[in-house]
């Protein structure tokens, strides 16, 4: 079979179906909101397969890689059957806002067109191999090193072939699954499973927006999300879209959990956090920002339904903890360090020392860059000032309500990134500022990092619009109308 | 109370204007981004083999990729004599720097190392018994000379034994060094 189509089947479709079966077992049903269901399915499917792939590599590939997709397909069938058996336990946890038929059709049409545009974009981008830039030097190279290494002996390859080898493993493992299924290193097709995270992000966003807004308002907002930096990020195998999808999913799941209290959302939130933490180092900072925002949200908004009870509920947090633990284990085993935090790689000064010294010097440049970025309509970055305007229109209501969570998380995330840029270890080389130093770092990473929180800002905007404009609000049905205090038991 | 209402309406109007502008700009950008196969054939986008895709991307230099793939064993060390390192590359060097980056990533697990002096590497006992050297004819590449047919006479200065020429193309030569 053609390698491209085979990779689509074994590295995109199989994980998607496995995830669908797993998500059903977690308590989420497609008939409660199919966009949310299928968005989560891809994230959970890939999250399930990543440790399997790592174990397969660790055991020195004990079975041919081509067997793995078949095993995953069998596991999907078994999980689906298990999900059917557990149908009585599951509750329909998806929102079912009422809407006129023409509005529902409009949203479906816009979603279909945007999905087609993303697929067209991916097909065009995949005419080029992943052979230049971060996609090649950080992510594809690490996947190739992992797949080709014998007896998990990676020290030489990580030192000589991979840039930033300390970055987490989720993205390379997703690619390795594609290599394993194909039985060879792929130069073009390895992007496909990473690009599918873009579709998953779109589906998650559609489900989240539909919960707050009527379809006729949610549809143009989706256009806005798709026209963002997602357009060029999907052209590469880099992990930024994965991170953004995990973060959006975790935030949306937390908000739904606070609103309705169903344990499925708690479990999915844990999955989203694990995706974000496993995608990039920056995920740790953004997850921290989200957790802080959620904590502040709990303090400010007493209307929320539930807080998790100990034991099994908190046990789900082992999932993101495991993502951190595996990353730490791998880096410790191969002696990998991050250039931002290892003084030995940054002129002997710690991050805080650099921050203290450089804050007065660099903060104007960083602030100016962010100022320019926030008014760039070409990449839909007006989402950020729009969120600010919406918050300023009803500050008390937005901050104290659920919309305060994404708003504060975005503020925390962007502030964290600004500080990281101030303390960047990349030094200016006179005459070569275009290739070194802060300007270079901002020009290459600034937009990407802003995109990590753009879907969160977009979600906050959708929620704030629902607060601000009653006519734009989704018409809620009984099962999605705020807290349900009889659902506090979290298994 | 009235002030709060006015403020809310002002910010609401500003928000509507910003959102309207952004949605319109986003929609236009998306329409412009649609390719729908205009840039290439459906075959290349969906069903082309890896070799066809590589040939499209590397053009004449796909011959280098093919020769190395067909000649070198996996995990071999391939030295490349490039004109400059990336950090000090001039504008004229960029096509070759780009080519080297592409080869490095496309050829893995063959390890491609850009070295100014290959002899120093082969003198190092850690380099192993067999080392390969890719010599690019910079003048031919810069002039856009075709990769094939192979010229009758070598275009680059010959290397002393035990270096042996293995493959010769219009724009490159592949040499092998075996430790005796």
mmCIF file of N, CA and C in Angstrom, chain A residues 2-4 114 117 120 123-124 126-132 136-137 141 144-145 148 150 156-157 160-161 187-189 220-221 223-224 226-227 231 376-378 380-383 386 389-390 392-394 432 461 465 468-469, chain B residues 4 7-8 11-12 14-16 18-19 21-23 25-27 29-30 33-37 39-40 44-50 53-54 56-57 69 74-75 86-89 97-98 101-102 104-109 111:
data_model
loop_
_atom_site.group_PDB
_atom_site.id
_atom_site.type_symbol
_atom_site.label_atom_id
_atom_site.label_comp_id
_atom_site.label_asym_id
_atom_site.label_seq_id
_atom_site.Cartn_x
_atom_site.Cartn_y
_atom_site.Cartn_z
ATOM 1 N N UNK A 2 0.362 2.292 -0.572
ATOM 2 C CA UNK A 2 1.059 3.570 -0.586
ATOM 3 C C UNK A 2 1.426 4.002 0.845
ATOM 4 N N UNK A 3 2.659 4.458 1.010
ATOM 5 C CA UNK A 3 3.179 4.770 2.342
ATOM 6 C C UNK A 3 2.379 5.880 3.021
ATOM 7 N N UNK A 4 1.969 6.843 2.232
ATOM 8 C CA UNK A 4 1.237 8.000 2.768
ATOM 9 C C UNK A 4 -0.106 7.550 3.351
ATOM 10 N N UNK A 114 -13.433 24.446 7.294
ATOM 11 C CA UNK A 114 -12.167 24.699 7.996
ATOM 12 C C UNK A 114 -11.326 23.422 8.078
ATOM 13 N N UNK A 117 -9.767 22.926 4.788
ATOM 14 C CA UNK A 117 -8.654 23.873 4.579
ATOM 15 C C UNK A 117 -7.402 23.380 5.301
ATOM 16 N N UNK A 120 -5.965 20.480 3.365
ATOM 17 C CA UNK A 120 -5.297 20.997 2.159
ATOM 18 C C UNK A 120 -3.937 21.592 2.515
ATOM 19 N N UNK A 123 -1.477 18.777 3.262
ATOM 20 C CA UNK A 123 -1.029 18.091 2.048
ATOM 21 C C UNK A 123 -0.006 18.936 1.288
ATOM 22 N N UNK A 124 -0.227 20.239 1.259
ATOM 23 C CA UNK A 124 0.704 21.119 0.557
ATOM 24 C C UNK A 124 2.040 21.169 1.304
ATOM 25 N N UNK A 126 3.323 18.972 3.169
ATOM 26 C CA UNK A 126 4.018 17.687 3.163
ATOM 27 C C UNK A 126 4.723 17.388 1.845
ATOM 28 N N UNK A 127 4.667 18.316 0.914
ATOM 29 C CA UNK A 127 5.471 18.160 -0.304
ATOM 30 C C UNK A 127 6.949 18.331 0.019
ATOM 31 N N UNK A 128 7.227 19.029 1.114
ATOM 32 C CA UNK A 128 8.622 19.227 1.543
ATOM 33 C C UNK A 128 8.942 18.212 2.629
ATOM 34 N N UNK A 129 10.156 17.687 2.648
ATOM 35 C CA UNK A 129 10.502 16.786 3.751
ATOM 36 C C UNK A 129 10.746 17.581 5.021
ATOM 37 N N UNK A 130 10.716 16.888 6.148
ATOM 38 C CA UNK A 130 11.021 17.551 7.415
ATOM 39 C C UNK A 130 12.542 17.544 7.544
ATOM 40 N N UNK A 131 13.190 18.488 6.868
ATOM 41 C CA UNK A 131 14.653 18.456 6.798
ATOM 42 C C UNK A 131 15.300 19.775 7.176
ATOM 43 N N UNK A 132 14.525 20.759 7.548
ATOM 44 C CA UNK A 132 15.098 22.051 7.916
ATOM 45 C C UNK A 132 14.388 22.581 9.161
ATOM 46 N N UNK A 136 12.898 19.551 11.999
ATOM 47 C CA UNK A 136 13.873 18.519 11.634
ATOM 48 C C UNK A 136 14.894 18.310 12.749
ATOM 49 N N UNK A 137 15.463 19.421 13.245
ATOM 50 C CA UNK A 137 16.618 19.308 14.127
ATOM 51 C C UNK A 137 16.271 18.925 15.562
ATOM 52 N N UNK A 141 14.449 14.589 14.309
ATOM 53 C CA UNK A 141 15.743 13.951 14.560
ATOM 54 C C UNK A 141 15.687 13.098 15.828
ATOM 55 N N UNK A 144 13.873 9.928 14.942
ATOM 56 C CA UNK A 144 14.737 9.038 14.156
ATOM 57 C C UNK A 144 15.768 8.374 15.059
ATOM 58 N N UNK A 145 16.346 9.160 15.968
ATOM 59 C CA UNK A 145 17.363 8.605 16.872
ATOM 60 C C UNK A 145 16.760 7.504 17.742
ATOM 61 N N UNK A 148 16.004 4.310 15.484
ATOM 62 C CA UNK A 148 17.147 3.611 14.881
ATOM 63 C C UNK A 148 18.060 3.002 15.946
ATOM 64 N N UNK A 150 19.907 0.971 18.739
ATOM 65 C CA UNK A 150 19.855 -0.422 19.179
ATOM 66 C C UNK A 150 20.024 -0.462 20.686
ATOM 67 N N UNK A 156 25.065 8.736 21.811
ATOM 68 C CA UNK A 156 25.790 9.372 20.711
ATOM 69 C C UNK A 156 24.842 10.191 19.831
ATOM 70 N N UNK A 157 23.704 9.575 19.483
ATOM 71 C CA UNK A 157 22.763 10.265 18.588
ATOM 72 C C UNK A 157 22.203 11.527 19.238
ATOM 73 N N UNK A 160 24.936 14.152 19.041
ATOM 74 C CA UNK A 160 25.493 14.596 17.767
ATOM 75 C C UNK A 160 24.433 14.963 16.725
ATOM 76 N N UNK A 161 23.258 14.417 16.843
ATOM 77 C CA UNK A 161 22.276 14.570 15.764
ATOM 78 C C UNK A 161 21.057 15.388 16.176
ATOM 79 N N UNK A 187 10.275 10.437 6.010
ATOM 80 C CA UNK A 187 10.775 11.804 5.855
ATOM 81 C C UNK A 187 9.646 12.804 5.625
ATOM 82 N N UNK A 188 8.517 12.340 5.141
ATOM 83 C CA UNK A 188 7.389 13.225 4.828
ATOM 84 C C UNK A 188 6.166 12.861 5.676
ATOM 85 N N UNK A 189 5.922 11.560 5.790
ATOM 86 C CA UNK A 189 4.667 11.085 6.359
ATOM 87 C C UNK A 189 4.633 11.215 7.879
ATOM 88 N N UNK A 220 -18.146 31.994 13.140
ATOM 89 C CA UNK A 220 -17.087 32.953 12.767
ATOM 90 C C UNK A 220 -15.911 32.938 13.740
ATOM 91 N N UNK A 221 -16.182 32.603 14.995
ATOM 92 C CA UNK A 221 -15.056 32.530 15.938
ATOM 93 C C UNK A 221 -14.105 31.394 15.572
ATOM 94 N N UNK A 223 -13.466 30.439 12.545
ATOM 95 C CA UNK A 223 -12.661 30.968 11.422
ATOM 96 C C UNK A 223 -11.441 31.681 11.982
ATOM 97 N N UNK A 224 -11.698 32.444 13.009
ATOM 98 C CA UNK A 224 -10.648 33.237 13.639
ATOM 99 C C UNK A 224 -9.539 32.330 14.228
ATOM 100 N N UNK A 226 -8.784 29.297 13.258
ATOM 101 C CA UNK A 226 -8.052 28.612 12.184
ATOM 102 C C UNK A 226 -7.099 29.540 11.446
ATOM 103 N N UNK A 227 -7.446 30.826 11.402
ATOM 104 C CA UNK A 227 -6.602 31.771 10.664
ATOM 105 C C UNK A 227 -5.386 32.200 11.476
ATOM 106 N N UNK A 231 -1.957 28.042 11.023
ATOM 107 C CA UNK A 231 -1.734 27.887 9.589
ATOM 108 C C UNK A 231 -0.305 27.470 9.263
ATOM 109 N N UNK A 376 -1.502 42.314 15.472
ATOM 110 C CA UNK A 376 -1.251 41.704 14.176
ATOM 111 C C UNK A 376 -2.485 40.903 13.742
ATOM 112 N N UNK A 377 -3.271 41.498 12.861
ATOM 113 C CA UNK A 377 -4.506 40.827 12.434
ATOM 114 C C UNK A 377 -4.226 39.708 11.444
ATOM 115 N N UNK A 378 -3.034 39.702 10.838
ATOM 116 C CA UNK A 378 -2.733 38.690 9.826
ATOM 117 C C UNK A 378 -2.788 37.282 10.399
ATOM 118 N N UNK A 380 -4.489 36.495 13.286
ATOM 119 C CA UNK A 380 -5.620 36.434 14.222
ATOM 120 C C UNK A 380 -5.202 36.701 15.660
ATOM 121 N N UNK A 381 -4.156 37.499 15.840
ATOM 122 C CA UNK A 381 -3.720 37.744 17.213
ATOM 123 C C UNK A 381 -4.546 38.838 17.891
ATOM 124 N N UNK A 382 -5.503 39.396 17.143
ATOM 125 C CA UNK A 382 -6.416 40.349 17.784
ATOM 126 C C UNK A 382 -7.313 39.645 18.802
ATOM 127 N N UNK A 383 -7.226 38.318 18.845
ATOM 128 C CA UNK A 383 -7.950 37.576 19.883
ATOM 129 C C UNK A 383 -7.540 38.090 21.262
ATOM 130 N N UNK A 386 -9.021 41.474 21.975
ATOM 131 C CA UNK A 386 -10.481 41.295 22.049
ATOM 132 C C UNK A 386 -10.870 40.723 23.406
ATOM 133 N N UNK A 389 -10.668 43.517 25.902
ATOM 134 C CA UNK A 389 -11.812 44.427 25.793
ATOM 135 C C UNK A 389 -13.062 43.798 26.410
ATOM 136 N N UNK A 390 -13.259 42.518 26.142
ATOM 137 C CA UNK A 390 -14.429 41.831 26.696
ATOM 138 C C UNK A 390 -14.369 41.812 28.223
ATOM 139 N N UNK A 392 -12.763 43.991 30.082
ATOM 140 C CA UNK A 392 -12.922 45.354 30.592
ATOM 141 C C UNK A 392 -14.385 45.808 30.539
ATOM 142 N N UNK A 393 -15.144 45.243 29.611
ATOM 143 C CA UNK A 393 -16.548 45.621 29.502
ATOM 144 C C UNK A 393 -17.340 45.155 30.721
ATOM 145 N N UNK A 394 -17.044 43.948 31.214
ATOM 146 C CA UNK A 394 -17.720 43.435 32.424
ATOM 147 C C UNK A 394 -16.656 42.853 33.338
ATOM 148 N N UNK A 432 25.434 40.387 13.794
ATOM 149 C CA UNK A 432 24.648 39.207 13.404
ATOM 150 C C UNK A 432 23.386 39.082 14.260
ATOM 151 N N UNK A 461 -12.534 34.319 25.365
ATOM 152 C CA UNK A 461 -13.291 35.301 24.584
ATOM 153 C C UNK A 461 -14.711 34.792 24.335
ATOM 154 N N UNK A 465 -17.957 36.673 25.677
ATOM 155 C CA UNK A 465 -19.005 37.137 24.759
ATOM 156 C C UNK A 465 -20.377 36.677 25.234
ATOM 157 N N UNK A 468 -21.365 38.912 27.897
ATOM 158 C CA UNK A 468 -21.545 40.303 27.487
ATOM 159 C C UNK A 468 -22.784 40.494 26.612
ATOM 160 N N UNK A 469 -22.984 39.571 25.689
ATOM 161 C CA UNK A 469 -24.068 39.708 24.713
ATOM 162 C C UNK A 469 -25.062 38.551 24.907
ATOM 163 N N UNK B 4 -21.079 53.160 34.425
ATOM 164 C CA UNK B 4 -20.723 51.750 34.185
ATOM 165 C C UNK B 4 -21.364 51.255 32.896
ATOM 166 N N UNK B 7 -19.504 52.788 29.960
ATOM 167 C CA UNK B 7 -18.213 52.107 29.802
ATOM 168 C C UNK B 7 -18.411 50.740 29.142
ATOM 169 N N UNK B 8 -19.424 50.037 29.627
ATOM 170 C CA UNK B 8 -19.679 48.702 29.076
ATOM 171 C C UNK B 8 -20.002 48.791 27.591
ATOM 172 N N UNK B 11 -16.771 49.713 25.567
ATOM 173 C CA UNK B 11 -15.895 48.550 25.391
ATOM 174 C C UNK B 11 -16.560 47.502 24.502
ATOM 175 N N UNK B 12 -17.865 47.346 24.641
ATOM 176 C CA UNK B 12 -18.595 46.393 23.804
ATOM 177 C C UNK B 12 -18.499 46.771 22.335
ATOM 178 N N UNK B 14 -16.151 48.645 20.938
ATOM 179 C CA UNK B 14 -14.759 48.424 20.509
ATOM 180 C C UNK B 14 -14.511 46.947 20.251
ATOM 181 N N UNK B 15 -15.040 46.123 21.127
ATOM 182 C CA UNK B 15 -14.876 44.670 20.968
ATOM 183 C C UNK B 15 -15.522 44.195 19.672
ATOM 184 N N UNK B 16 -16.723 44.681 19.388
ATOM 185 C CA UNK B 16 -17.410 44.273 18.154
ATOM 186 C C UNK B 16 -16.607 44.691 16.935
ATOM 187 N N UNK B 18 -13.295 45.240 16.764
ATOM 188 C CA UNK B 18 -12.062 44.425 16.682
ATOM 189 C C UNK B 18 -12.389 43.029 16.172
ATOM 190 N N UNK B 19 -13.456 42.454 16.722
ATOM 191 C CA UNK B 19 -13.820 41.091 16.304
ATOM 192 C C UNK B 19 -14.239 41.050 14.840
ATOM 193 N N UNK B 21 -13.363 43.049 12.435
ATOM 194 C CA UNK B 21 -12.162 43.224 11.608
ATOM 195 C C UNK B 21 -11.356 41.923 11.559
ATOM 196 N N UNK B 22 -11.191 41.301 12.722
ATOM 197 C CA UNK B 22 -10.351 40.107 12.788
ATOM 198 C C UNK B 22 -10.978 38.927 12.049
ATOM 199 N N UNK B 23 -12.277 38.778 12.168
ATOM 200 C CA UNK B 23 -12.943 37.666 11.469
ATOM 201 C C UNK B 23 -12.843 37.872 9.958
ATOM 202 N N UNK B 25 -10.524 39.657 8.332
ATOM 203 C CA UNK B 25 -9.123 39.453 7.936
ATOM 204 C C UNK B 25 -8.773 37.969 7.947
ATOM 205 N N UNK B 26 -9.273 37.248 8.945
ATOM 206 C CA UNK B 26 -8.996 35.812 9.041
ATOM 207 C C UNK B 26 -9.596 35.052 7.879
ATOM 208 N N UNK B 27 -10.840 35.391 7.524
ATOM 209 C CA UNK B 27 -11.504 34.685 6.424
ATOM 210 C C UNK B 27 -10.762 34.919 5.109
ATOM 211 N N UNK B 29 -7.583 35.673 4.762
ATOM 212 C CA UNK B 29 -6.298 34.953 4.829
ATOM 213 C C UNK B 29 -6.497 33.469 4.544
ATOM 214 N N UNK B 30 -7.564 32.902 5.081
ATOM 215 C CA UNK B 30 -7.816 31.470 4.862
ATOM 216 C C UNK B 30 -8.103 31.175 3.392
ATOM 217 N N UNK B 33 -5.029 31.156 1.488
ATOM 218 C CA UNK B 33 -4.129 30.040 1.814
ATOM 219 C C UNK B 33 -4.535 28.742 1.137
ATOM 220 N N UNK B 34 -5.751 28.697 0.604
ATOM 221 C CA UNK B 34 -6.216 27.445 -0.003
ATOM 222 C C UNK B 34 -5.409 27.166 -1.265
ATOM 223 N N UNK B 35 -4.871 25.982 -1.336
ATOM 224 C CA UNK B 35 -4.045 25.614 -2.489
ATOM 225 C C UNK B 35 -4.833 24.733 -3.464
ATOM 226 N N UNK B 36 -5.541 23.753 -2.901
ATOM 227 C CA UNK B 36 -6.355 22.822 -3.694
ATOM 228 C C UNK B 36 -5.599 22.217 -4.878
ATOM 229 N N UNK B 37 -4.334 21.952 -4.647
ATOM 230 C CA UNK B 37 -3.565 21.267 -5.674
ATOM 231 C C UNK B 37 -3.066 22.148 -6.792
ATOM 232 N N UNK B 39 -0.548 24.097 -6.717
ATOM 233 C CA UNK B 39 0.909 24.157 -6.760
ATOM 234 C C UNK B 39 1.524 22.881 -7.320
ATOM 235 N N UNK B 40 0.789 21.809 -7.326
ATOM 236 C CA UNK B 40 1.353 20.551 -7.815
ATOM 237 C C UNK B 40 0.234 19.556 -8.107
ATOM 238 N N UNK B 44 1.415 13.848 -6.541
ATOM 239 C CA UNK B 44 2.493 14.207 -5.613
ATOM 240 C C UNK B 44 1.950 14.447 -4.212
ATOM 241 N N UNK B 45 0.761 15.011 -4.115
ATOM 242 C CA UNK B 45 0.212 15.334 -2.804
ATOM 243 C C UNK B 45 -0.241 14.096 -2.046
ATOM 244 N N UNK B 46 -0.641 13.048 -2.763
ATOM 245 C CA UNK B 46 -1.247 11.921 -2.062
ATOM 246 C C UNK B 46 -0.530 10.586 -2.242
ATOM 247 N N UNK B 47 -0.110 10.287 -3.468
ATOM 248 C CA UNK B 47 0.323 8.913 -3.710
ATOM 249 C C UNK B 47 1.777 8.778 -4.146
ATOM 250 N N UNK B 48 2.519 9.863 -4.196
ATOM 251 C CA UNK B 48 3.905 9.766 -4.665
ATOM 252 C C UNK B 48 4.762 8.980 -3.670
ATOM 253 N N UNK B 49 5.775 8.301 -4.182
ATOM 254 C CA UNK B 49 6.693 7.579 -3.310
ATOM 255 C C UNK B 49 7.676 8.570 -2.683
ATOM 256 N N UNK B 50 8.402 8.073 -1.676
ATOM 257 C CA UNK B 50 9.389 8.932 -1.020
ATOM 258 C C UNK B 50 10.448 9.395 -2.022
ATOM 259 N N UNK B 53 9.156 12.229 -4.051
ATOM 260 C CA UNK B 53 9.073 13.464 -3.264
ATOM 261 C C UNK B 53 10.462 14.063 -3.060
ATOM 262 N N UNK B 54 11.437 13.185 -2.771
ATOM 263 C CA UNK B 54 12.806 13.675 -2.574
ATOM 264 C C UNK B 54 13.322 14.284 -3.874
ATOM 265 N N UNK B 56 11.649 15.698 -6.196
ATOM 266 C CA UNK B 56 11.013 16.995 -6.417
ATOM 267 C C UNK B 56 11.684 18.083 -5.582
ATOM 268 N N UNK B 57 12.045 17.716 -4.351
ATOM 269 C CA UNK B 57 12.582 18.725 -3.431
ATOM 270 C C UNK B 57 14.052 19.029 -3.744
ATOM 271 N N UNK B 69 22.601 6.827 -0.599
ATOM 272 C CA UNK B 69 21.693 5.792 -0.097
ATOM 273 C C UNK B 69 22.051 4.417 -0.663
ATOM 274 N N UNK B 74 24.060 1.411 6.416
ATOM 275 C CA UNK B 74 23.436 2.183 7.491
ATOM 276 C C UNK B 74 24.453 2.478 8.578
ATOM 277 N N UNK B 75 24.314 3.580 9.230
ATOM 278 C CA UNK B 75 25.156 4.027 10.345
ATOM 279 C C UNK B 75 26.592 4.339 9.908
ATOM 280 N N UNK B 86 27.529 26.941 9.026
ATOM 281 C CA UNK B 86 26.281 27.703 8.949
ATOM 282 C C UNK B 86 26.438 29.092 9.564
ATOM 283 N N UNK B 87 27.135 29.135 10.714
ATOM 284 C CA UNK B 87 27.208 30.396 11.454
ATOM 285 C C UNK B 87 27.874 31.504 10.640
ATOM 286 N N UNK B 88 28.784 31.104 9.730
ATOM 287 C CA UNK B 88 29.488 32.143 8.978
ATOM 288 C C UNK B 88 29.142 32.113 7.493
ATOM 289 N N UNK B 89 28.008 31.489 7.167
ATOM 290 C CA UNK B 89 27.646 31.347 5.761
ATOM 291 C C UNK B 89 27.263 32.696 5.163
ATOM 292 N N UNK B 97 24.407 25.296 2.081
ATOM 293 C CA UNK B 97 24.120 25.055 3.498
ATOM 294 C C UNK B 97 22.762 24.367 3.622
ATOM 295 N N UNK B 98 21.806 24.842 2.836
ATOM 296 C CA UNK B 98 20.466 24.237 2.836
ATOM 297 C C UNK B 98 20.547 22.775 2.391
ATOM 298 N N UNK B 101 21.981 20.603 5.131
ATOM 299 C CA UNK B 101 20.983 20.350 6.180
ATOM 300 C C UNK B 101 19.988 19.297 5.725
ATOM 301 N N UNK B 102 19.552 19.418 4.479
ATOM 302 C CA UNK B 102 18.588 18.451 3.969
ATOM 303 C C UNK B 102 19.192 17.054 3.918
ATOM 304 N N UNK B 104 21.679 15.894 5.694
ATOM 305 C CA UNK B 104 21.907 15.401 7.055
ATOM 306 C C UNK B 104 20.638 14.736 7.605
ATOM 307 N N UNK B 105 19.504 15.379 7.383
ATOM 308 C CA UNK B 105 18.265 14.841 7.934
ATOM 309 C C UNK B 105 17.676 13.723 7.079
ATOM 310 N N UNK B 106 17.815 13.833 5.765
ATOM 311 C CA UNK B 106 17.214 12.824 4.896
ATOM 312 C C UNK B 106 18.003 11.520 4.879
ATOM 313 N N UNK B 107 19.296 11.594 5.203
ATOM 314 C CA UNK B 107 20.131 10.396 5.093
ATOM 315 C C UNK B 107 20.222 9.606 6.394
ATOM 316 N N UNK B 108 19.806 10.186 7.523
ATOM 317 C CA UNK B 108 19.932 9.474 8.792
ATOM 318 C C UNK B 108 19.279 8.107 8.685
ATOM 319 N N UNK B 109 19.868 7.041 9.177
ATOM 320 C CA UNK B 109 20.952 6.921 10.151
ATOM 321 C C UNK B 109 22.375 6.950 9.587
ATOM 322 N N UNK B 111 25.371 9.006 9.235
ATOM 323 C CA UNK B 111 25.711 10.239 9.956
ATOM 324 C C UNK B 111 26.482 11.171 9.041
#
